[in-house]
Amino acid sequence: MTDDVVTAAMLAIGDELLSGRTKDKNIGHLADILTAVGIDLEEVRIVPDEEDRIVEAVNALRVRYEYVFTSGGIGPTHDDITADAIAKAFGVPCEHDAAAMKLMADNYASRSIEFTESRQRMARMPRGSSHIDNPVSTAPGFHIGNVYVMAGVPSVFQAMVDNVIPTLRTGKKLLSRSVNCPYGEGAIAVPLREIQTAYPDTIIGSYPKYENGKFATELVIRARDEQRLAAAEAAVRQMVTDIALDDMR
Amino acid sequence: MTDDVVTAAMLAIGDELLSGRTKDKNIGHLADILTAVGIDLEEVRIVPDEEDRIVEAVNALRVRYEYVFTSGGIGPTHDDITADAIAKAFGVPCEHDAAAMKLMADNYASRSIEFTESRQRMARMPRGSSHIDNPVSTAPGFHIGNVYVMAGVPSVFQAMVDNVIPTLRTGKKLLSRSVNCPYGEGAIAVPLREIQTAYPDTIIGSYPKYENGKFATELVIRARDEQRLAAAEAAVRQMVTDIALDDMR
C-alpha cells in the first residue's frame, strides 16, 4: 500500500436491512463519493442490531482499513445501540457528550420541545469522540479513531458524509473509462484477458448486460495513471472494432 | 439456536459494487425471499474480485451460518474468479464439470455459436459441486457444502434463487407487523422500550422517517409466535393512542 492508496470499509447496521424491510441506499451513495474523492472502498458488511456483532465487525474492519464508516443505530430508541457498541469496541465508556447536550438542548428549546432523557440518549458517544455535524436533525454523529459513525436515514447519512469527506486523507483517484461492447462475454474473454495481461497496472472489469434476450457487455477500465488508462482504453476499443470486422467477413 | 431458526449469510462479490458503478439489487431481493420462507439473513459482506478476499469471507461465513449465498464472478472473463476462489476455500480442485459442459455445448450448438474455451470456463466448478439451474442463460451456478454460488446479473441471480429456495431447510417464519406512528422517536422511546421489555420474545424496531420537515416513525414488531406478535402489536398501537390522547389534553 502506497501513499497513493487510501482504503476504507463500510459497516451498515440494522435488522431492517437484513429482513428486506429497508433496501439500503447508503452503501451505493458512499461508494460513489469515496470513488470520486480518491478513497478505495474495499469491503462492506451488514450486521444486525446486536452489540456483539457490531463490536466484532468494527474491530475487524478498523485495524484493516484506514477509514471505517458506519450507518444506522444512533437514534433515541432501545434498538439504537451503535454508540454503546462502538465504545465497547474501543474499550472506553459511552457517555453524554457535553457539547452535544448543549447543542441539542438549545435546539429543542428553540422548538419548545422537551429535551427528554430519550432524546438525550442521542448525545451519548464514546469518550474521546469528535462530532460529525448533522444539519438535518441536529443530533450529531461522531468519530473516534478511524471510525465514523453516522445515521441510517439516507438524508441525514448523506449530510454527515458531506461533512466528513473534506476532513479525510485522500489518495490518487482511481480513474475509470467505460466502453460499451455489443458482444457477450464469451466472445471477448480471450482478447480481453490479453489486454488485462498487457496492462497490469489497470483493472479491467467486464459487466454482462442481458437486455431483450441478448447479451452485451460494459467494459470498465480503471487506473490511477491517466496515460495508462488511455492506452488500455484504446486497446479495448480496438478489440471491439476487430471483433466487428471479423463479424463482417 | 433451535430447529425453529435457520441462519444464512450473503457474500456479494465484485469491484463494481464497491466503486459505486453498480448499485446492488441482489441483497435486498435475497433478504425479502429468505424472510418470506423462514430463513434469517444474519450477515452480508461485499468484497472485491480478489481471490484471497473471497476465500477468507467464504470460510468465515460458511462455518458460522447454515447457508451462504454468493452473487457475482461466475462469467467467462478474466475477472470472474469466484469458482476458483470457492474451490480454494473448500480445498478441492476447480475443474470443468462434465454435465455442465454437455448442457452448455448443446445450448451453444443449438444457437450455432462456437463453444469456445472462454465459454467453457463457465462450466468450471469445485469438484463435488451440484448445479443450480440457470433458465436465463444456461451456464449453471453451483453449490458445494452449504455455499450456493450464483450469478451477479439480477435476472439470473433471481432465477437461480428461485431454483435454490425449495431445496433449503426453513425455520419458523419471523412474522412481522408494522405500525405507522405519527410521532418522532424522541416522543416514543420510553414507552416503546417498556413494551420491548414486556415482550422479550418479540423484536421491536423503530424506523424514523423524515418527511416534509417532520419526523415520524414506522414501528415494526417481529416474532415467530402469532399470539405474542398480536399482543405486542396491540401494546404498540395502544401506546400511539395514549400519546395522541395526551397531546389533546
XYZ file of C-alpha atoms in Angstrom:
498
model
C 0.000 0.000 0.000
C 1.447 3.346 -1.027
C 0.507 6.899 -0.157
C -1.466 6.899 -3.389
C -3.947 4.430 -1.962
C -6.342 5.168 0.897
C -8.607 2.298 1.905
C -11.987 2.234 3.625
C -14.735 -0.123 4.741
C -18.391 0.443 5.473
C -20.478 -1.194 8.170
C -24.230 -0.860 7.695
C -26.080 -1.666 10.917
C -29.707 -2.691 11.172
C -32.119 -5.626 11.302
C -34.252 -3.862 8.702
C -31.543 -4.208 6.036
C -31.291 -7.953 6.643
C -35.042 -8.592 6.737
C -35.564 -6.789 3.431
C -37.872 -4.211 5.008
C -35.430 -1.459 4.070
C -33.455 -1.509 0.832
C -30.130 0.095 1.639
C -29.308 3.290 -0.209
C -26.271 4.338 1.786
C -23.743 1.788 0.506
C -24.057 2.880 -3.123
C -24.012 6.531 -2.136
C -20.854 6.206 -0.055
C -19.209 4.098 -2.784
C -19.852 6.856 -5.326
C -18.490 9.620 -3.099
C -15.392 7.733 -1.991
C -14.531 6.816 -5.581
C -14.970 10.446 -6.593
C -12.530 11.747 -3.983
C -9.896 9.012 -4.256
C -10.643 6.641 -1.378
C -10.962 2.931 -2.189
C -13.956 1.237 -0.569
C -12.655 -2.306 -0.143
C -15.267 -4.053 1.970
C -18.839 -3.658 3.179
C -20.580 -5.581 5.918
C -24.196 -5.505 7.043
C -24.881 -6.726 10.581
C -27.988 -6.779 12.796
C -28.712 -4.566 15.815
C -26.745 -6.818 18.158
C -23.935 -5.389 20.230
C -21.531 -8.312 19.935
C -21.894 -8.422 16.173
C -21.268 -4.692 15.817
C -18.236 -4.813 18.139
C -16.766 -7.756 16.258
C -17.237 -6.174 12.840
C -15.924 -2.743 13.860
C -12.825 -4.255 15.412
C -12.183 -6.460 12.376
C -12.537 -3.544 9.970
C -10.804 -0.715 11.846
C -7.467 -2.490 12.046
C -7.566 -3.409 8.393
C -8.631 -0.205 6.657
C -7.641 3.414 7.022
C -11.235 4.510 7.491
C -14.433 2.788 8.629
C -17.833 4.378 8.032
C -20.943 3.111 9.797
C -24.620 3.804 9.158
C -27.570 3.268 11.459
C -28.441 2.757 15.087
C -27.752 6.200 16.572
C -31.314 7.311 17.353
C -33.042 7.530 20.765
C -34.862 4.179 20.893
C -33.950 0.904 22.586
C -32.792 -0.653 19.307
C -30.245 2.118 18.723
C -27.158 0.563 20.226
C -24.403 1.674 17.881
C -22.831 4.278 20.225
C -22.557 1.728 23.047
C -21.168 -0.905 20.678
C -18.510 1.435 19.271
C -17.496 2.469 22.804
C -17.187 -1.195 23.733
C -15.120 -1.861 20.600
C -12.695 0.890 21.645
C -12.802 -0.056 25.344
C -13.960 3.368 26.507
C -17.103 4.499 28.342
C -20.143 5.685 26.393
C -21.337 8.919 27.957
C -23.354 12.067 27.336
C -21.156 14.495 25.441
C -21.387 17.987 26.954
C -21.177 19.858 23.661
C -23.765 17.602 22.031
C -26.068 18.033 25.045
C -25.797 21.824 24.768
C -26.407 21.775 21.015
C -29.464 19.593 21.318
C -30.850 21.331 24.422
C -30.722 24.665 22.570
C -32.338 23.176 19.500
C -35.207 21.538 21.385
C -35.707 24.709 23.467
C -35.986 26.782 20.290
C -38.732 24.443 19.095
C -40.455 24.280 22.523
C -39.931 20.539 22.658
C -38.955 18.860 25.894
C -35.362 17.549 25.895
C -36.299 14.204 27.395
C -33.971 11.508 28.644
C -34.663 9.561 25.450
C -33.644 12.482 23.297
C -30.572 12.960 25.495
C -29.558 9.417 24.536
C -28.674 10.820 21.131
C -25.968 12.938 22.782
C -24.203 9.810 24.043
C -20.946 8.848 22.369
C -17.732 7.035 23.223
C -15.409 9.143 25.387
C -12.885 10.920 23.169
C -15.194 11.197 20.158
C -15.491 14.256 17.919
C -18.799 15.359 16.419
C -20.000 14.916 12.882
C -22.389 17.793 12.291
C -25.974 16.963 11.418
C -27.620 19.876 9.587
C -30.836 17.907 9.081
C -31.890 16.966 12.603
C -29.151 18.368 14.921
C -28.178 15.193 16.859
C -24.566 14.753 15.763
C -22.812 11.660 14.542
C -19.326 11.118 15.867
C -15.938 9.790 15.022
C -13.429 8.081 17.245
C -10.090 6.960 15.913
C -10.653 6.000 12.303
C -14.324 5.077 12.751
C -17.015 7.483 11.527
C -20.478 6.818 12.936
C -23.415 8.210 11.014
C -27.201 7.964 10.885
C -29.060 5.409 8.776
C -31.737 7.753 7.431
C -30.357 8.498 3.951
C -30.868 12.273 4.049
C -29.011 12.503 7.361
C -26.355 9.975 6.314
C -25.637 11.946 3.164
C -25.396 15.246 5.010
C -22.988 13.712 7.514
C -20.875 12.185 4.738
C -20.665 15.627 3.127
C -19.277 16.991 6.391
C -16.791 14.153 6.861
C -15.280 13.908 3.375
C -13.291 17.189 3.430
C -11.537 16.070 6.650
C -10.212 12.800 5.208
C -6.880 11.950 3.645
C -7.473 11.003 0.021
C -5.338 9.022 -2.395
C -4.716 9.303 -6.058
C -8.082 8.833 -7.738
C -8.801 5.601 -9.478
C -9.892 6.963 -12.846
C -12.244 4.964 -14.998
C -13.444 4.749 -18.585
C -16.352 2.723 -19.810
C -16.634 1.063 -23.219
C -19.968 -0.299 -24.405
C -19.401 -3.554 -26.178
C -22.195 -5.116 -28.237
C -20.805 -8.629 -27.716
C -21.346 -11.056 -24.893
C -18.562 -12.017 -22.519
C -17.952 -15.348 -24.256
C -16.950 -13.533 -27.444
C -14.460 -11.159 -25.827
C -12.957 -13.113 -22.959
C -9.739 -14.196 -24.714
C -8.655 -10.828 -26.186
C -9.815 -9.005 -23.057
C -7.651 -11.216 -20.863
C -4.692 -10.453 -23.158
C -5.291 -6.729 -22.718
C -5.501 -7.122 -18.950
C -2.182 -9.013 -19.031
C -0.588 -6.317 -21.213
C -1.778 -3.549 -18.878
C -1.231 -4.985 -15.390
C -1.384 -1.527 -13.789
C -5.010 -1.198 -14.868
C -8.084 -3.045 -13.613
C -10.384 -4.178 -16.387
C -13.862 -5.275 -15.434
C -16.401 -6.917 -17.699
C -20.068 -6.487 -16.832
C -22.583 -8.512 -18.781
C -25.922 -6.976 -19.543
C -28.845 -9.108 -20.532
C -31.303 -6.986 -22.438
C -34.037 -8.001 -24.854
C -32.877 -11.584 -24.896
C -29.329 -10.677 -25.939
C -26.080 -10.401 -24.020
C -23.901 -7.315 -24.324
C -21.075 -6.112 -22.118
C -19.925 -2.966 -20.429
C -16.154 -2.906 -20.154
C -14.746 -0.706 -17.420
C -11.052 0.155 -17.348
C -9.629 1.688 -14.179
C -6.181 3.070 -13.396
C -4.609 5.789 -11.298
C -2.420 6.947 -14.189
C -4.235 8.863 -16.932
C -1.867 7.789 -19.722
C -2.006 4.118 -18.879
C -5.766 4.390 -18.643
C -5.969 5.955 -22.090
C -3.669 3.302 -23.572
C -5.690 0.428 -22.114
C -8.943 2.045 -23.209
C -7.612 2.357 -26.758
C -6.676 -1.336 -26.723
C -10.166 -2.279 -25.559
C -11.818 -0.125 -28.234
C -9.547 -1.670 -30.872
C -10.586 -5.123 -29.653
C -14.275 -4.277 -30.145
C -13.534 -2.935 -33.645
C -11.539 -6.053 -34.538
C -14.395 -8.321 -33.496
C -16.834 -6.241 -35.548
C -14.563 -6.502 -38.613
C -14.238 -10.240 -38.078
C -18.027 -10.490 -37.961
C -18.363 -8.704 -41.286
C -16.006 -11.050 -43.093
C -30.240 -21.872 18.149
C -33.228 -24.159 17.834
C -34.705 -26.027 14.890
C -37.053 -23.075 14.522
C -34.200 -20.867 13.406
C -32.259 -21.298 10.162
C -29.494 -18.770 9.573
C -27.849 -17.510 6.409
C -25.285 -15.046 5.135
C -24.777 -13.452 1.749
C -21.493 -12.635 0.063
C -21.762 -10.213 -2.848
C -18.619 -10.295 -4.979
C -17.495 -7.543 -7.321
C -15.337 -4.430 -7.680
C -18.274 -2.710 -9.359
C -20.340 -2.814 -6.147
C -17.535 -1.169 -4.180
C -16.762 1.507 -6.767
C -20.401 2.574 -6.955
C -20.631 1.714 -10.650
C -23.272 -0.894 -9.918
C -25.903 -0.394 -7.232
C -26.571 -3.828 -5.781
C -30.077 -5.174 -6.194
C -29.439 -8.742 -5.107
C -29.029 -8.206 -1.360
C -32.486 -6.706 -0.910
C -34.038 -9.341 -3.148
C -32.474 -12.241 -1.270
C -33.390 -10.630 2.064
C -37.049 -10.450 1.018
C -37.175 -14.054 -0.189
C -35.372 -15.529 2.819
C -37.636 -13.643 5.215
C -40.675 -14.885 3.321
C -39.682 -18.536 3.607
C -38.378 -18.509 7.181
C -34.595 -18.221 6.857
C -32.863 -15.484 8.857
C -30.307 -13.492 6.866
C -27.852 -12.521 9.594
C -24.907 -11.003 7.768
C -23.933 -9.619 4.386
C -20.456 -8.892 3.090
C -19.347 -7.244 -0.123
C -15.782 -7.987 -1.252
C -13.784 -7.190 -4.395
C -12.794 -9.574 -7.200
C -9.715 -10.774 -5.303
C -9.242 -14.449 -4.614
C -7.833 -14.133 -1.105
C -10.651 -11.860 -0.021
C -13.317 -14.196 -1.386
C -11.698 -17.256 0.217
C -11.410 -15.518 3.560
C -15.014 -14.311 3.553
C -16.485 -17.631 2.394
C -14.598 -19.538 5.051
C -15.601 -17.076 7.776
C -19.262 -17.254 6.798
C -19.737 -20.926 5.976
C -18.724 -22.135 9.440
C -20.972 -19.608 11.115
C -24.230 -19.849 9.202
C -26.302 -22.728 7.949
C -26.344 -21.339 4.411
C -24.128 -18.950 2.468
C -25.311 -17.393 -0.792
C -22.905 -15.645 -3.139
C -23.538 -13.391 -6.124
C -21.180 -12.439 -8.923
C -17.974 -13.505 -10.611
C -19.048 -16.689 -12.427
C -18.846 -15.493 -16.043
C -16.203 -16.334 -18.680
C -13.878 -13.324 -18.356
C -10.568 -12.934 -16.514
C -12.207 -11.056 -13.642
C -14.625 -13.936 -12.938
C -12.727 -15.799 -10.252
C -15.462 -16.924 -7.889
C -15.416 -20.637 -8.879
C -11.650 -20.852 -8.308
C -11.936 -18.992 -5.013
C -14.720 -21.240 -3.704
C -12.721 -24.334 -4.704
C -9.729 -22.944 -2.842
C -11.892 -22.206 0.201
C -13.015 -25.850 0.242
C -9.542 -27.199 -0.615
C -10.722 -29.038 -3.735
C -9.762 -28.669 -7.423
C -11.761 -26.402 -9.696
C -12.491 -28.306 -12.897
C -14.780 -28.497 -15.897
C -17.949 -30.260 -14.825
C -18.973 -32.891 -17.378
C -22.705 -32.333 -17.053
C -22.329 -28.559 -17.298
C -20.082 -28.967 -20.354
C -22.725 -31.128 -22.052
C -25.540 -28.726 -21.188
C -23.671 -25.717 -22.497
C -22.256 -27.468 -25.572
C -25.788 -28.465 -26.590
C -27.084 -24.970 -25.976
C -24.371 -23.231 -27.982
C -24.716 -25.821 -30.787
C -28.454 -25.143 -30.998
C -27.678 -21.436 -31.451
C -24.789 -22.104 -33.912
C -22.379 -20.364 -31.561
C -18.889 -21.752 -31.036
C -18.365 -23.271 -27.562
C -15.026 -21.571 -27.038
C -12.543 -22.176 -24.254
C -13.738 -18.922 -22.649
C -17.329 -20.108 -22.654
C -16.167 -23.458 -21.304
C -14.767 -21.577 -18.307
C -18.363 -21.142 -17.171
C -18.644 -24.925 -16.785
C -15.833 -24.931 -14.202
C -16.789 -25.561 -10.604
C -15.255 -27.017 -7.457
C -15.107 -30.823 -7.538
C -18.145 -32.226 -5.749
C -20.449 -29.341 -6.624
C -24.081 -29.708 -7.693
C -25.659 -27.460 -10.295
C -28.018 -24.585 -9.755
C -30.093 -24.388 -12.917
C -29.957 -21.193 -14.940
C -33.068 -20.857 -17.104
C -31.960 -17.439 -18.377
C -28.555 -18.103 -19.921
C -27.866 -21.834 -19.368
C -24.458 -21.669 -17.610
C -25.318 -23.124 -14.207
C -24.475 -21.824 -10.771
C -23.385 -24.433 -8.251
C -23.464 -25.357 -4.623
C -20.869 -27.145 -2.594
C -21.461 -27.918 1.043
C -23.622 -25.106 2.394
C -22.389 -22.492 -0.108
C -24.637 -21.515 -3.040
C -22.834 -19.707 -5.851
C -24.975 -17.621 -8.178
C -24.608 -15.027 -10.923
C -24.481 -11.292 -10.259
C -26.770 -10.222 -13.110
C -30.044 -9.672 -11.216
C -32.301 -11.544 -13.653
C -30.041 -14.593 -13.487
C -29.464 -14.288 -9.735
C -33.207 -14.184 -9.134
C -33.876 -17.192 -11.342
C -31.166 -19.173 -9.539
C -32.531 -18.161 -6.130
C -35.953 -19.393 -7.214
C -34.401 -22.769 -8.012
C -32.452 -22.977 -4.755
C -35.105 -21.938 -2.250
C -37.315 -25.085 -2.467
C -34.263 -27.246 -1.630
C -33.423 -25.469 1.624
C -34.371 -26.250 5.200
C -36.531 -23.436 6.509
C -37.311 -22.361 10.036
C -40.357 -20.960 11.694
C -41.112 -17.694 9.933
C -40.340 -14.483 11.699
C -43.717 -12.798 11.318
C -43.947 -9.047 11.317
C -46.460 -6.263 11.779
C -45.903 -2.634 11.019
C -47.481 0.296 12.866
C -47.286 3.794 11.430
C -46.637 6.250 14.204
C -47.026 9.990 13.580
C -44.515 10.827 16.327
C -40.762 11.046 16.212
C -38.550 8.586 18.029
C -37.833 11.015 20.870
C -41.515 11.045 21.803
C -41.969 7.280 21.925
C -38.630 5.923 23.082
C -39.565 5.450 26.756
C -42.910 3.630 26.350
C -41.551 1.662 23.390
C -38.638 0.403 25.446
C -41.133 -0.674 28.151
C -43.090 -2.667 25.577
C -39.905 -4.315 24.290
C -39.052 -5.277 27.885
C -42.558 -6.660 28.477
C -42.406 -8.722 25.263
C -38.853 -10.089 25.219
C -39.784 -12.807 22.722
C -40.527 -10.143 20.121
C -38.147 -7.827 18.280
C -39.400 -4.268 18.074
C -37.697 -1.962 15.625
C -38.212 1.758 15.334
C -37.515 3.370 11.961
C -37.549 7.141 11.771
C -38.851 8.779 8.647
C -38.028 12.352 7.862
C -40.634 13.691 5.510
C -41.636 17.267 4.764
C -39.518 18.602 7.589
C -41.159 16.401 10.204
C -40.108 13.170 11.901
C -42.475 10.225 12.066
C -41.759 6.590 12.830
C -42.533 3.180 11.473
C -42.660 0.630 14.259
C -42.041 -2.957 13.228
C -42.827 -5.813 15.598
C -41.440 -9.257 14.766
C -41.980 -12.629 16.429
C -42.211 -16.268 15.468
C -45.333 -16.775 17.577
C -48.512 -15.266 16.129
C -50.188 -14.674 19.504
C -47.190 -12.938 21.041
C -46.889 -10.845 17.902
C -50.540 -9.794 18.149
C -50.190 -8.944 21.833
C -47.089 -6.816 21.282
C -48.685 -5.100 18.289
C -51.740 -4.241 20.403
C -49.465 -2.748 23.053
C -47.691 -0.622 20.449
C -50.984 0.610 18.977
C -52.227 1.454 22.480
C -49.033 3.442 23.064
C -49.664 5.531 19.947
C -53.262 6.152 21.039
C -52.143 7.141 24.533
C -49.669 9.694 23.165
C -52.381 11.125 20.893
C -54.760 11.459 23.860
C -52.007 13.116 25.900
C -51.446 15.578 23.064
C -55.119 16.533 23.010
C -55.214 17.373 26.710
